[in-house]
PDB file of C-alpha atoms in Angstrom:
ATOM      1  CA  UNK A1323      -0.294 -14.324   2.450  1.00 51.00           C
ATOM      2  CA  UNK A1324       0.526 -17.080   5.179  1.00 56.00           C
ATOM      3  CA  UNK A1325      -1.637 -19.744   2.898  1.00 56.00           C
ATOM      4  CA  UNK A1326      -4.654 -17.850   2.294  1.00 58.00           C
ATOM      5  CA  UNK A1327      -4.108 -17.841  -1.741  1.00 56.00           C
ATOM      6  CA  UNK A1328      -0.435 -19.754  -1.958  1.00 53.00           C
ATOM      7  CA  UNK A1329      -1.607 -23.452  -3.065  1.00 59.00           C
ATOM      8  CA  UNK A1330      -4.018 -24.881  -4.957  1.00 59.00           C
ATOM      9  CA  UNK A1331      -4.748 -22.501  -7.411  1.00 65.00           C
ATOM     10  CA  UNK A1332      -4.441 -24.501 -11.040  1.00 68.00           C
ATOM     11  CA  UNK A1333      -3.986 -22.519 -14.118  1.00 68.00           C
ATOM     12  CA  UNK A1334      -3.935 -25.135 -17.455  1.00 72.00           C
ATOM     13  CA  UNK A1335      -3.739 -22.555 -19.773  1.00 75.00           C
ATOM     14  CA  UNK A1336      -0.698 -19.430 -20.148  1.00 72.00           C
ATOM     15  CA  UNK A1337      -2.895 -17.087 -18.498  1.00 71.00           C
ATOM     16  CA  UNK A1338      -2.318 -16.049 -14.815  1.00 69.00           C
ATOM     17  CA  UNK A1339       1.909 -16.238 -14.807  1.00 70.00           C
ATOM     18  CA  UNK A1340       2.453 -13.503 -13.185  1.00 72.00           C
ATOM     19  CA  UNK A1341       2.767 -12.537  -9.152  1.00 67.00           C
ATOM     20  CA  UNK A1342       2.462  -8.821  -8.441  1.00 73.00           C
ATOM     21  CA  UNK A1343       2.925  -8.042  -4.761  1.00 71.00           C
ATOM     22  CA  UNK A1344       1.880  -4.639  -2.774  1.00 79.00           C
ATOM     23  CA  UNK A1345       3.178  -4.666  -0.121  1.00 83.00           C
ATOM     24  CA  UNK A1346       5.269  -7.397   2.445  1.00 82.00           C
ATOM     25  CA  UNK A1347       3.614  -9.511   4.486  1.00 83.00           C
ATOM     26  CA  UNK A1348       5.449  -8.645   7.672  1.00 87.00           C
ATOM     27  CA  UNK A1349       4.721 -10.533  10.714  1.00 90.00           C
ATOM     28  CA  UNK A1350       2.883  -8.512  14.273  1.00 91.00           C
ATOM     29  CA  UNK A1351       5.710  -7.215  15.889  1.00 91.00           C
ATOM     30  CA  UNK A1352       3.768  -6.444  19.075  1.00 94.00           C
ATOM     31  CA  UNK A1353       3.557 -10.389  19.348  1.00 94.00           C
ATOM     32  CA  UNK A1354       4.786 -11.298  22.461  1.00 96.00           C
ATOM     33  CA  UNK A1355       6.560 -15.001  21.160  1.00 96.00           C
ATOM     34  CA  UNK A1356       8.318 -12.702  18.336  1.00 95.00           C
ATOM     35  CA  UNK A1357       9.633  -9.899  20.759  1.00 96.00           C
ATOM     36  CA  UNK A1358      11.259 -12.707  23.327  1.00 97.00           C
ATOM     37  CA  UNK A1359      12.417 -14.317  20.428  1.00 96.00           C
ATOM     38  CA  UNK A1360      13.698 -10.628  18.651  1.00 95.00           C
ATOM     39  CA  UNK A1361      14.881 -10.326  22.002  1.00 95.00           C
ATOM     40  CA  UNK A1362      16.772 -13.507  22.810  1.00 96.00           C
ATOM     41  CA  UNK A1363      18.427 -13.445  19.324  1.00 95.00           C
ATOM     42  CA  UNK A1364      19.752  -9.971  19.895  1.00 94.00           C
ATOM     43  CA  UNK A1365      20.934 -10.396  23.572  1.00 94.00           C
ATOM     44  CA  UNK A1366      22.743 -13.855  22.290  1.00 93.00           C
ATOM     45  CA  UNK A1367      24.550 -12.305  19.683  1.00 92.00           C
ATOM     46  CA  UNK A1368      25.806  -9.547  21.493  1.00 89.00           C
ATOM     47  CA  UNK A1369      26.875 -12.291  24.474  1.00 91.00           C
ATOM     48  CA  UNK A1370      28.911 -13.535  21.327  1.00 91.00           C
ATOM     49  CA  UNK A1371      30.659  -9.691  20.186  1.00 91.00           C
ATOM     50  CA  UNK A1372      28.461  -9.952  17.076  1.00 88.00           C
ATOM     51  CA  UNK A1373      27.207  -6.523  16.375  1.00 87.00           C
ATOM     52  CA  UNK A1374      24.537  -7.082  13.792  1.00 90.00           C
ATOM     53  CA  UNK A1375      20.749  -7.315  15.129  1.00 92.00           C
ATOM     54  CA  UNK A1376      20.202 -10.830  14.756  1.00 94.00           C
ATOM     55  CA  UNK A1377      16.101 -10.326  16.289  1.00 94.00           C
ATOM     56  CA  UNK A1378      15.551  -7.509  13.652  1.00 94.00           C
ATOM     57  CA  UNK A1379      17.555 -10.325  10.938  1.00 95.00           C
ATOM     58  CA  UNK A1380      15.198 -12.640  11.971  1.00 95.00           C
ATOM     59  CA  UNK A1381      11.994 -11.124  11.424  1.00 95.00           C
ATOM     60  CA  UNK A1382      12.624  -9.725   8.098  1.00 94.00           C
ATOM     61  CA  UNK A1383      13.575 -13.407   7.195  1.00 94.00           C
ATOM     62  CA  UNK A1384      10.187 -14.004   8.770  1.00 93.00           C
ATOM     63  CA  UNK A1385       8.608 -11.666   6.131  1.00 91.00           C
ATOM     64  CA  UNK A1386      10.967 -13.080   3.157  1.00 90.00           C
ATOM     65  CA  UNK A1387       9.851 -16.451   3.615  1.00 89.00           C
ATOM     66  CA  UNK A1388       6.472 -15.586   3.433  1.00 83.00           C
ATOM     67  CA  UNK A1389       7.177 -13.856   0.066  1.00 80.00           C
ATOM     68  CA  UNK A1390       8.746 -17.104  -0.989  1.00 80.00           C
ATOM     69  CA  UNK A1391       6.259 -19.345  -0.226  1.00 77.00           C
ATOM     70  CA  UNK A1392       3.329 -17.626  -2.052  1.00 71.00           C
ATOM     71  CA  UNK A1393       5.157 -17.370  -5.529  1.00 67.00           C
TER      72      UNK A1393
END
């Protein structure tokens, strides 16, 4: 999704309103910049007695603002 089809489509007429999705555009997890970052965000929030996964947090925020952006 990351810009392939998300701007500059023009539709002047009521025909093409709708946005069906298959599927979420979820980032590579095997990336090595997104596990150090997955990584760093986890091992800082524990450091701070915050339980939640902050790394896995951040990469399905990753995923949502893709979603965003292409509607």
């Amino acid at each position: 999704v990351g810009g392939k089809l998300s701007e500059g489509i023009n539709f002047k007429d009521a025909l093409g309103r709708c946005v069906v999705m298959f599927g979420l555009p979820s980032p590579n997890l095997y990336s090595p910049e997104l596990k150090e970052k997955m990584a760093f965000l986890k091992s800082s929030a524990a450091d701070k007695g915050d339980k939640t996964d902050k790394g896995q947090e951040y990469y399905e925020n990753l995923c949502m603002k893709a979603v965003n952006q292409s509607i």
